[in-house]
């Protein structure tokens, strides 16, 4: 069932969104060569604890997962697309890191992700990230009353395909509110003008993910979580929580 949020509920979600934005900014600031993924998880925990929020990821166990998620961030490096589990791995110069983070604050969820290059970027990684961010912005711009859910996925895929990137199937965004994952599923594919009508009070997490090699395939590691590109190419993932308002899209997780 698709939940429609009141203006007051959307404001409460914006407060959760501020925590997510602050934590992601702190993690990005700490992501340097030699820093471990577990250390980055601790950076996010500190921001979260100081804000009185609780993790939406820690202990989360969706139907596909064999074990509860053991951390507060997903840290996905290079060919990992999403759901990387923070480990003792120490970042290296040139690594492409995606960090996904979600919280509950006063009973309301917010969820976002950012991708960055550690140290010296390769031009192709900079372009991969820039394109994913452009796709996210185009998808956000589609979040207007009178639009349709298919407009969002269409915007993502159109931009990814134009750059020659793969768009992994099955995974995408979601409605968000009292629960991190609510209806509707927000695919990264879509036909313009089709699907659920978008209306004020709908709040969606939109999360483009692309693979540089152009393949749409993915593989899940033995841990049941880590999702990597099947062709081994580097992947990018960015995400914002977006409220559809009478005045158009309002991004709740923007720094
Ligand atoms: Mg999400």
CSV table of C-alpha atoms and ligand atoms in Angstrom, one decimal, residues 111 174 205 207 239, ligand 1:
chain,number,residue,atom,x,y,z
A,111,UNK,CA,17.9,6.9,3.2
A,174,UNK,CA,11.4,2.4,-2.9
A,205,UNK,CA,14.0,6.9,-2.2
A,207,UNK,CA,18.7,5.2,-6.3
A,239,UNK,CA,20.5,7.9,-3.8
B,1,LIG,MG1,17.4,2.9,-0.5
